[in-house]
Amino acid sequence: AVCSASRTALLTGCYPNRVSIQGALGPSANHGIHPDESTLAEVLKPRGYATGIYGKWHLGHLPEFLPTRHGFDDYFGLPYSNDMWPKHPTAKFPDLPLIEGEKNIELNPDQSKLTTQYTERAVKFIEQNQARPFFLYVPHAMPHVPLFVSSKYSGKSKNGLYGDVIAEIDWSVGQILATLKRLNLDEQTLVIFTSDNGPWLSYGHHAGSAGSLREGKGTAWEGGVRVPCVMRWPGRIPSNTTCNELTATIDVLPTLAR
């Protein structure tokens, strides 16, 4: 129910504790994803897939742990959480790097631009790889606190800043889906939309809601680990169907591999 551990399960299909990723890795961490573990990108790349990630990585910030060393052809984003920066109110962090490939291209970037930048990169990646299989991973920095939103959506929601942020993520998903449709890739593309953990309830109205579920992020109650998940694959997944079986992001890699 926390960032680095849940991303480990998603990308490796392994229990995070077994592969020594626990909690949330920070800029002082000298470890990260192990070279012996195969990521989703490393499973798909030998099958001819182009692989790209645009967003938050959080599996190690040192060069040997970056996405480009673990199966991804292209990377643009933050190496860890967007609150691990000098302006954090209770902890002193170093400058937050924005990374392209393996190069720090900006320190403490304007976070109001991130959702748009990640979306634009994702759309470009699809356009560039439309003639081949591709694996696109878009782990948005938002709505992790601190919240930032572009001028396009600032003040537009009735639900305050959090609502504005969610509206912009909705826009991002719409841009990606529209690109797939425009390029006639709809029926060839499985889209998975989910979250890494429940709402961070200690941040009040900046946290979202787990509805009727107990607690949120950082706990093993259902509100911490049970999250929305929508899968879309026209012609393969029947519309308006619901899966009531227990499933988890740790299942994604073996499912896609099969």
PDB file of C-alpha atoms in Angstrom:
ATOM      1  CA  ALA A   1       0.000   0.000   0.000  1.00  0.00           C
ATOM      2  CA  VAL A   2       2.889   2.347  -0.741  1.00  0.00           C
ATOM      3  CA  CYS A   3       4.680   3.539  -3.868  1.00  0.00           C
ATOM      4  CA  SER A   4       7.926   1.640  -4.498  1.00  0.00           C
ATOM      5  CA  ALA A   5       6.652  -1.682  -3.158  1.00  0.00           C
ATOM      6  CA  SER A   6       3.455  -1.636  -5.232  1.00  0.00           C
ATOM      7  CA  ARG A   7       5.341  -0.640  -8.403  1.00  0.00           C
ATOM      8  CA  THR A   8       7.735  -3.524  -7.818  1.00  0.00           C
ATOM      9  CA  ALA A   9       4.814  -5.964  -7.766  1.00  0.00           C
ATOM     10  CA  LEU A  10       3.377  -4.474 -10.952  1.00  0.00           C
ATOM     11  CA  LEU A  11       6.595  -4.364 -12.964  1.00  0.00           C
ATOM     12  CA  THR A  12       8.227  -7.622 -11.816  1.00  0.00           C
ATOM     13  CA  GLY A  13       5.333  -9.879 -10.788  1.00  0.00           C
ATOM     14  CA  CYS A  14       7.242 -10.520  -7.551  1.00  0.00           C
ATOM     15  CA  TYR A  15       6.303  -9.972  -3.931  1.00  0.00           C
ATOM     16  CA  PRO A  16       8.140  -6.712  -3.104  1.00  0.00           C
ATOM     17  CA  ASN A  17       9.552  -7.952   0.213  1.00  0.00           C
ATOM     18  CA  ARG A  18      11.098 -10.971  -1.503  1.00  0.00           C
ATOM     19  CA  VAL A  19      13.077  -8.744  -3.863  1.00  0.00           C
ATOM     20  CA  SER A  20      14.081  -6.258  -1.143  1.00  0.00           C
ATOM     21  CA  ILE A  21      11.896  -3.308  -2.129  1.00  0.00           C
ATOM     22  CA  GLN A  22       9.911  -2.092   0.859  1.00  0.00           C
ATOM     23  CA  GLY A  23       8.088   1.171   1.460  1.00  0.00           C
ATOM     24  CA  ALA A  24       9.030   4.176  -0.675  1.00  0.00           C
ATOM     25  CA  LEU A  25      12.602   4.680  -1.876  1.00  0.00           C
ATOM     26  CA  GLY A  26      13.933   8.203  -1.356  1.00  0.00           C
ATOM     27  CA  PRO A  27      16.833  10.198  -2.809  1.00  0.00           C
ATOM     28  CA  SER A  28      19.149   8.879  -0.077  1.00  0.00           C
ATOM     29  CA  ALA A  29      18.501   5.231  -0.995  1.00  0.00           C
ATOM     30  CA  ASN A  30      21.504   3.461  -2.505  1.00  0.00           C
ATOM     31  CA  HIS A  31      19.514   0.459  -3.722  1.00  0.00           C
ATOM     32  CA  GLY A  32      16.751  -0.189  -6.226  1.00  0.00           C
ATOM     33  CA  ILE A  33      15.402  -2.812  -8.587  1.00  0.00           C
ATOM     34  CA  HIS A  34      17.817  -5.757  -8.886  1.00  0.00           C
ATOM     35  CA  PRO A  35      19.358  -6.510 -12.312  1.00  0.00           C
ATOM     36  CA  ASP A  36      18.333 -10.171 -12.029  1.00  0.00           C
ATOM     37  CA  GLU A  37      14.618  -9.285 -11.910  1.00  0.00           C
ATOM     38  CA  SER A  38      12.761  -9.068 -15.233  1.00  0.00           C
ATOM     39  CA  THR A  39      10.427  -6.122 -15.653  1.00  0.00           C
ATOM     40  CA  LEU A  40       7.355  -6.040 -17.879  1.00  0.00           C
ATOM     41  CA  ALA A  41       9.447  -4.106 -20.380  1.00  0.00           C
ATOM     42  CA  GLU A  42      12.173  -6.773 -20.358  1.00  0.00           C
ATOM     43  CA  VAL A  43       9.583  -9.503 -20.904  1.00  0.00           C
ATOM     44  CA  LEU A  44       7.975  -7.720 -23.865  1.00  0.00           C
ATOM     45  CA  LYS A  45      11.024  -6.170 -25.533  1.00  0.00           C
ATOM     46  CA  PRO A  46      12.433  -9.474 -26.894  1.00  0.00           C
ATOM     47  CA  ARG A  47       9.023 -10.029 -28.533  1.00  0.00           C
ATOM     48  CA  GLY A  48       9.569  -6.935 -30.668  1.00  0.00           C
ATOM     49  CA  TYR A  49       7.832  -4.392 -28.445  1.00  0.00           C
ATOM     50  CA  ALA A  50       8.851  -0.756 -28.246  1.00  0.00           C
ATOM     51  CA  THR A  51       8.850   0.261 -24.567  1.00  0.00           C
ATOM     52  CA  GLY A  52       8.375   3.700 -23.025  1.00  0.00           C
ATOM     53  CA  ILE A  53       7.702   5.166 -19.579  1.00  0.00           C
ATOM     54  CA  TYR A  54       6.554   8.728 -18.934  1.00  0.00           C
ATOM     55  CA  GLY A  55       6.028   9.604 -15.280  1.00  0.00           C
ATOM     56  CA  LYS A  56       7.150   8.487 -11.834  1.00  0.00           C
ATOM     57  CA  TRP A  57       9.582   5.541 -11.673  1.00  0.00           C
ATOM     58  CA  HIS A  58      10.393   5.132  -7.956  1.00  0.00           C
ATOM     59  CA  LEU A  59      12.445   1.930  -8.226  1.00  0.00           C
ATOM     60  CA  GLY A  60      15.824   3.572  -7.684  1.00  0.00           C
ATOM     61  CA  HIS A  61      17.291   6.872  -8.861  1.00  0.00           C
ATOM     62  CA  LEU A  62      20.932   5.886  -9.410  1.00  0.00           C
ATOM     63  CA  PRO A  63      21.913   5.176 -13.053  1.00  0.00           C
ATOM     64  CA  GLU A  64      21.973   1.388 -12.670  1.00  0.00           C
ATOM     65  CA  PHE A  65      18.367   1.395 -11.454  1.00  0.00           C
ATOM     66  CA  LEU A  66      16.804   3.691 -14.058  1.00  0.00           C
ATOM     67  CA  PRO A  67      14.179   2.427 -16.545  1.00  0.00           C
ATOM     68  CA  THR A  68      16.606   2.529 -19.464  1.00  0.00           C
ATOM     69  CA  ARG A  69      18.707  -0.134 -17.700  1.00  0.00           C
ATOM     70  CA  HIS A  70      15.623  -2.307 -17.152  1.00  0.00           C
ATOM     71  CA  GLY A  71      14.026  -2.754 -20.549  1.00  0.00           C
ATOM     72  CA  PHE A  72      12.630   0.676 -21.411  1.00  0.00           C
ATOM     73  CA  ASP A  73      13.709   2.333 -24.653  1.00  0.00           C
ATOM     74  CA  ASP A  74      12.584   5.797 -23.553  1.00  0.00           C
ATOM     75  CA  TYR A  75      12.085   7.527 -20.201  1.00  0.00           C
ATOM     76  CA  PHE A  76      10.947  10.984 -19.138  1.00  0.00           C
ATOM     77  CA  GLY A  77       9.892  11.722 -15.592  1.00  0.00           C
ATOM     78  CA  LEU A  78      10.665  11.888 -11.887  1.00  0.00           C
ATOM     79  CA  PRO A  79      12.790   9.155 -10.264  1.00  0.00           C
ATOM     80  CA  TYR A  80      10.804   9.233  -7.007  1.00  0.00           C
ATOM     81  CA  SER A  81       7.833  10.947  -5.337  1.00  0.00           C
ATOM     82  CA  ASN A  82       7.115  14.565  -6.209  1.00  0.00           C
ATOM     83  CA  ASP A  83       7.093  15.545  -2.505  1.00  0.00           C
ATOM     84  CA  MET A  84      10.742  14.531  -2.096  1.00  0.00           C
ATOM     85  CA  TRP A  85      11.982  18.054  -2.836  1.00  0.00           C
ATOM     86  CA  PRO A  86      13.521  20.961  -0.880  1.00  0.00           C
ATOM     87  CA  LYS A  87      10.115  22.530  -0.128  1.00  0.00           C
ATOM     88  CA  HIS A  88       8.898  19.527   1.871  1.00  0.00           C
ATOM     89  CA  PRO A  89       7.680  21.040   5.160  1.00  0.00           C
ATOM     90  CA  THR A  90       9.038  18.386   7.541  1.00  0.00           C
ATOM     91  CA  ALA A  91      12.095  16.896   5.831  1.00  0.00           C
ATOM     92  CA  LYS A  92      15.091  18.302   3.990  1.00  0.00           C
ATOM     93  CA  PHE A  93      15.435  16.724   0.561  1.00  0.00           C
ATOM     94  CA  PRO A  94      17.878  17.624  -2.219  1.00  0.00           C
ATOM     95  CA  ASP A  95      16.761  19.101  -5.524  1.00  0.00           C
ATOM     96  CA  LEU A  96      14.181  16.996  -7.380  1.00  0.00           C
ATOM     97  CA  PRO A  97      15.483  15.989 -10.828  1.00  0.00           C
ATOM     98  CA  LEU A  98      13.441  15.650 -13.996  1.00  0.00           C
ATOM     99  CA  ILE A  99      15.134  12.928 -16.041  1.00  0.00           C
ATOM    100  CA  GLU A 100      15.149  12.287 -19.782  1.00  0.00           C
ATOM    101  CA  GLY A 101      16.742   8.970 -20.640  1.00  0.00           C
ATOM    102  CA  GLU A 102      19.469   8.919 -18.013  1.00  0.00           C
ATOM    103  CA  LYS A 103      20.208  12.659 -17.937  1.00  0.00           C
ATOM    104  CA  ASN A 104      18.958  15.202 -15.405  1.00  0.00           C
ATOM    105  CA  ILE A 105      17.512  17.918 -17.630  1.00  0.00           C
ATOM    106  CA  GLU A 106      15.942  20.131 -14.953  1.00  0.00           C
ATOM    107  CA  LEU A 107      15.915  20.520 -11.176  1.00  0.00           C
ATOM    108  CA  ASN A 108      12.711  21.196  -9.237  1.00  0.00           C
ATOM    109  CA  PRO A 109      10.601  21.399 -12.403  1.00  0.00           C
ATOM    110  CA  ASP A 110       7.294  23.260 -12.594  1.00  0.00           C
ATOM    111  CA  GLN A 111       5.014  20.429 -11.498  1.00  0.00           C
ATOM    112  CA  SER A 112       1.933  22.089 -12.958  1.00  0.00           C
ATOM    113  CA  LYS A 113       3.314  21.069 -16.361  1.00  0.00           C
ATOM    114  CA  LEU A 114       4.003  17.398 -15.572  1.00  0.00           C
ATOM    115  CA  THR A 115       0.629  15.851 -16.417  1.00  0.00           C
ATOM    116  CA  THR A 116       0.603  17.615 -19.794  1.00  0.00           C
ATOM    117  CA  GLN A 117       4.241  16.762 -20.517  1.00  0.00           C
ATOM    118  CA  TYR A 118       3.747  13.080 -19.721  1.00  0.00           C
ATOM    119  CA  THR A 119       0.640  12.977 -21.902  1.00  0.00           C
ATOM    120  CA  GLU A 120       2.324  14.661 -24.851  1.00  0.00           C
ATOM    121  CA  ARG A 121       5.238  12.217 -24.642  1.00  0.00           C
ATOM    122  CA  ALA A 122       2.834   9.272 -24.455  1.00  0.00           C
ATOM    123  CA  VAL A 123       0.929  10.406 -27.546  1.00  0.00           C
ATOM    124  CA  LYS A 124       4.182  10.942 -29.462  1.00  0.00           C
ATOM    125  CA  PHE A 125       5.409   7.473 -28.449  1.00  0.00           C
ATOM    126  CA  ILE A 126       2.231   5.857 -29.806  1.00  0.00           C
ATOM    127  CA  GLU A 127       2.496   7.796 -33.051  1.00  0.00           C
ATOM    128  CA  GLN A 128       6.140   6.822 -33.518  1.00  0.00           C
ATOM    129  CA  ASN A 129       5.494   3.130 -32.828  1.00  0.00           C
ATOM    130  CA  GLN A 130       2.077   2.649 -34.401  1.00  0.00           C
ATOM    131  CA  ALA A 131       3.411   0.109 -36.900  1.00  0.00           C
ATOM    132  CA  ARG A 132       4.810  -2.259 -34.251  1.00  0.00           C
ATOM    133  CA  PRO A 133       3.796  -3.677 -30.877  1.00  0.00           C
ATOM    134  CA  PHE A 134       4.396  -1.296 -28.003  1.00  0.00           C
ATOM    135  CA  PHE A 135       4.255  -1.192 -24.206  1.00  0.00           C
ATOM    136  CA  LEU A 136       3.486   2.266 -22.856  1.00  0.00           C
ATOM    137  CA  TYR A 137       3.615   2.888 -19.096  1.00  0.00           C
ATOM    138  CA  VAL A 138       2.270   6.238 -17.847  1.00  0.00           C
ATOM    139  CA  PRO A 139       2.567   6.465 -14.025  1.00  0.00           C
ATOM    140  CA  HIS A 140       1.377  10.026 -13.369  1.00  0.00           C
ATOM    141  CA  ALA A 141       2.933  12.003 -10.523  1.00  0.00           C
ATOM    142  CA  MET A 142      -0.528  13.327  -9.622  1.00  0.00           C
ATOM    143  CA  PRO A 143      -2.621  13.020  -7.499  1.00  0.00           C
ATOM    144  CA  HIS A 144       0.268  12.352  -5.106  1.00  0.00           C
ATOM    145  CA  VAL A 145       0.707  15.390  -2.864  1.00  0.00           C
ATOM    146  CA  PRO A 146       1.697  18.167  -3.280  1.00  0.00           C
ATOM    147  CA  LEU A 147      -0.998  18.707  -5.909  1.00  0.00           C
ATOM    148  CA  PHE A 148      -0.340  20.732  -9.045  1.00  0.00           C
ATOM    149  CA  VAL A 149      -2.549  21.360 -12.062  1.00  0.00           C
ATOM    150  CA  SER A 150      -2.074  23.212 -15.334  1.00  0.00           C
ATOM    151  CA  SER A 151      -3.873  26.448 -16.171  1.00  0.00           C
ATOM    152  CA  LYS A 152      -6.142  24.390 -18.459  1.00  0.00           C
ATOM    153  CA  TYR A 153      -7.900  22.853 -15.450  1.00  0.00           C
ATOM    154  CA  SER A 154      -7.101  25.159 -12.548  1.00  0.00           C
ATOM    155  CA  GLY A 155     -10.288  26.214 -10.784  1.00  0.00           C
ATOM    156  CA  LYS A 156     -12.483  24.235 -13.177  1.00  0.00           C
ATOM    157  CA  SER A 157     -13.735  21.547 -10.776  1.00  0.00           C
ATOM    158  CA  LYS A 158     -16.420  21.834  -8.110  1.00  0.00           C
ATOM    159  CA  ASN A 159     -14.216  19.599  -5.961  1.00  0.00           C
ATOM    160  CA  GLY A 160     -11.348  22.032  -5.461  1.00  0.00           C
ATOM    161  CA  LEU A 161      -7.710  21.454  -6.373  1.00  0.00           C
ATOM    162  CA  TYR A 162      -7.993  17.681  -6.035  1.00  0.00           C
ATOM    163  CA  GLY A 163     -10.923  17.686  -8.465  1.00  0.00           C
ATOM    164  CA  ASP A 164      -8.926  19.857 -10.882  1.00  0.00           C
ATOM    165  CA  VAL A 165      -6.041  17.367 -10.767  1.00  0.00           C
ATOM    166  CA  ILE A 166      -8.349  14.404 -11.433  1.00  0.00           C
ATOM    167  CA  ALA A 167     -10.006  16.274 -14.300  1.00  0.00           C
ATOM    168  CA  GLU A 168      -6.603  16.763 -15.919  1.00  0.00           C
ATOM    169  CA  ILE A 169      -5.771  13.068 -15.506  1.00  0.00           C
ATOM    170  CA  ASP A 170      -9.135  12.309 -17.160  1.00  0.00           C
ATOM    171  CA  TRP A 171      -8.037  14.581 -20.021  1.00  0.00           C
ATOM    172  CA  SER A 172      -4.743  12.685 -20.241  1.00  0.00           C
ATOM    173  CA  VAL A 173      -6.474   9.315 -20.510  1.00  0.00           C
ATOM    174  CA  GLY A 174      -8.786  10.791 -23.145  1.00  0.00           C
ATOM    175  CA  GLN A 175      -5.834  12.003 -25.209  1.00  0.00           C
ATOM    176  CA  ILE A 176      -4.250   8.547 -25.172  1.00  0.00           C
ATOM    177  CA  LEU A 177      -7.494   6.780 -26.077  1.00  0.00           C
ATOM    178  CA  ALA A 178      -8.200   9.299 -28.838  1.00  0.00           C
ATOM    179  CA  THR A 179      -4.736   8.667 -30.281  1.00  0.00           C
ATOM    180  CA  LEU A 180      -5.336   4.914 -30.362  1.00  0.00           C
ATOM    181  CA  LYS A 181      -8.643   5.482 -32.136  1.00  0.00           C
ATOM    182  CA  ARG A 182      -7.193   7.999 -34.594  1.00  0.00           C
ATOM    183  CA  LEU A 183      -4.438   5.558 -35.575  1.00  0.00           C
ATOM    184  CA  ASN A 184      -6.860   2.597 -35.825  1.00  0.00           C
ATOM    185  CA  LEU A 185      -5.105   0.818 -32.962  1.00  0.00           C
ATOM    186  CA  ASP A 186      -8.180   0.433 -30.738  1.00  0.00           C
ATOM    187  CA  GLU A 187      -8.778  -3.263 -31.297  1.00  0.00           C
ATOM    188  CA  GLN A 188      -5.072  -4.125 -31.094  1.00  0.00           C
ATOM    189  CA  THR A 189      -4.434  -2.409 -27.778  1.00  0.00           C
ATOM    190  CA  LEU A 190      -5.143  -3.511 -24.223  1.00  0.00           C
ATOM    191  CA  VAL A 191      -5.492  -0.474 -21.950  1.00  0.00           C
ATOM    192  CA  ILE A 192      -5.206  -0.911 -18.181  1.00  0.00           C
ATOM    193  CA  PHE A 193      -6.113   1.987 -15.870  1.00  0.00           C
ATOM    194  CA  THR A 194      -5.472   1.506 -12.156  1.00  0.00           C
ATOM    195  CA  SER A 195      -3.741   2.966  -9.096  1.00  0.00           C
ATOM    196  CA  ASP A 196      -0.783   1.855  -7.017  1.00  0.00           C
ATOM    197  CA  ASN A 197      -2.492   2.307  -3.638  1.00  0.00           C
ATOM    198  CA  GLY A 198      -5.458   3.879  -1.897  1.00  0.00           C
ATOM    199  CA  PRO A 199      -5.977   7.544  -0.951  1.00  0.00           C
ATOM    200  CA  TRP A 200      -3.536   9.264   1.398  1.00  0.00           C
ATOM    201  CA  LEU A 201      -6.168  10.156   3.965  1.00  0.00           C
ATOM    202  CA  SER A 202      -3.843  12.155   6.217  1.00  0.00           C
ATOM    203  CA  TYR A 203      -3.995  14.893   3.568  1.00  0.00           C
ATOM    204  CA  GLY A 204      -7.734  15.409   3.953  1.00  0.00           C
ATOM    205  CA  HIS A 205      -9.393  17.025   0.945  1.00  0.00           C
ATOM    206  CA  HIS A 206      -6.193  16.516  -1.087  1.00  0.00           C
ATOM    207  CA  ALA A 207      -6.466  12.763  -0.708  1.00  0.00           C
ATOM    208  CA  GLY A 208      -9.571  11.547  -2.503  1.00  0.00           C
ATOM    209  CA  SER A 209     -11.757   8.861  -0.963  1.00  0.00           C
ATOM    210  CA  ALA A 210     -11.816   5.099  -0.486  1.00  0.00           C
ATOM    211  CA  GLY A 211     -15.594   5.182  -0.289  1.00  0.00           C
ATOM    212  CA  SER A 212     -16.958   2.530   2.064  1.00  0.00           C
ATOM    213  CA  LEU A 213     -13.587   0.786   2.408  1.00  0.00           C
ATOM    214  CA  ARG A 214     -11.614   1.103   5.632  1.00  0.00           C
ATOM    215  CA  GLU A 215      -8.530   3.357   5.821  1.00  0.00           C
ATOM    216  CA  GLY A 216      -6.196   4.223   2.903  1.00  0.00           C
ATOM    217  CA  LYS A 217      -2.602   4.383   1.698  1.00  0.00           C
ATOM    218  CA  GLY A 218       0.002   2.905   4.012  1.00  0.00           C
ATOM    219  CA  THR A 219      -2.350   0.388   5.588  1.00  0.00           C
ATOM    220  CA  ALA A 220      -3.246  -3.218   4.819  1.00  0.00           C
ATOM    221  CA  TRP A 221      -6.967  -2.524   5.248  1.00  0.00           C
ATOM    222  CA  GLU A 222      -8.977  -2.681   2.037  1.00  0.00           C
ATOM    223  CA  GLY A 223      -8.857   1.095   1.607  1.00  0.00           C
ATOM    224  CA  GLY A 224      -5.070   0.871   1.334  1.00  0.00           C
ATOM    225  CA  VAL A 225      -4.763  -1.891  -1.228  1.00  0.00           C
ATOM    226  CA  ARG A 226      -8.089  -2.166  -3.046  1.00  0.00           C
ATOM    227  CA  VAL A 227      -8.159   0.333  -5.896  1.00  0.00           C
ATOM    228  CA  PRO A 228     -10.138   1.054  -9.056  1.00  0.00           C
ATOM    229  CA  CYS A 229      -9.125  -0.945 -12.121  1.00  0.00           C
ATOM    230  CA  VAL A 230     -10.549  -0.657 -15.620  1.00  0.00           C
ATOM    231  CA  MET A 231      -9.342  -2.754 -18.542  1.00  0.00           C
ATOM    232  CA  ARG A 232     -10.342  -1.958 -22.103  1.00  0.00           C
ATOM    233  CA  TRP A 233      -9.745  -4.077 -25.206  1.00  0.00           C
ATOM    234  CA  PRO A 234     -12.493  -3.746 -27.848  1.00  0.00           C
ATOM    235  CA  GLY A 235     -13.312  -7.075 -29.453  1.00  0.00           C
ATOM    236  CA  ARG A 236     -11.483  -9.033 -26.748  1.00  0.00           C
ATOM    237  CA  ILE A 237     -12.983  -7.871 -23.442  1.00  0.00           C
ATOM    238  CA  PRO A 238     -16.805  -7.686 -23.612  1.00  0.00           C
ATOM    239  CA  SER A 239     -18.169  -4.257 -22.684  1.00  0.00           C
ATOM    240  CA  ASN A 240     -19.950  -3.695 -19.372  1.00  0.00           C
ATOM    241  CA  THR A 241     -18.449  -6.765 -17.724  1.00  0.00           C
ATOM    242  CA  THR A 242     -17.181  -6.975 -14.157  1.00  0.00           C
ATOM    243  CA  CYS A 243     -14.619  -9.369 -12.712  1.00  0.00           C
ATOM    244  CA  ASN A 244     -15.398 -10.342  -9.128  1.00  0.00           C
ATOM    245  CA  GLU A 245     -12.371 -12.576  -8.647  1.00  0.00           C
ATOM    246  CA  LEU A 246      -9.472 -11.444  -6.475  1.00  0.00           C
ATOM    247  CA  THR A 247      -6.831  -9.936  -8.728  1.00  0.00           C
ATOM    248  CA  ALA A 248      -3.841  -7.685  -8.155  1.00  0.00           C
ATOM    249  CA  THR A 249      -1.239  -5.740 -10.087  1.00  0.00           C
ATOM    250  CA  ILE A 250       1.222  -8.541  -9.269  1.00  0.00           C
ATOM    251  CA  ASP A 251      -0.844 -10.602 -11.768  1.00  0.00           C
ATOM    252  CA  VAL A 252      -0.278  -8.215 -14.686  1.00  0.00           C
ATOM    253  CA  LEU A 253       3.172  -9.441 -15.739  1.00  0.00           C
ATOM    254  CA  PRO A 254       2.368 -13.179 -15.866  1.00  0.00           C
ATOM    255  CA  THR A 255      -0.929 -12.398 -17.598  1.00  0.00           C
ATOM    256  CA  LEU A 256       0.690 -10.302 -20.321  1.00  0.00           C
ATOM    257  CA  ALA A 257       3.556 -12.772 -20.650  1.00  0.00           C
ATOM    258  CA  ARG A 258       1.071 -15.564 -21.292  1.00  0.00           C
TER     259      ARG A 258
END
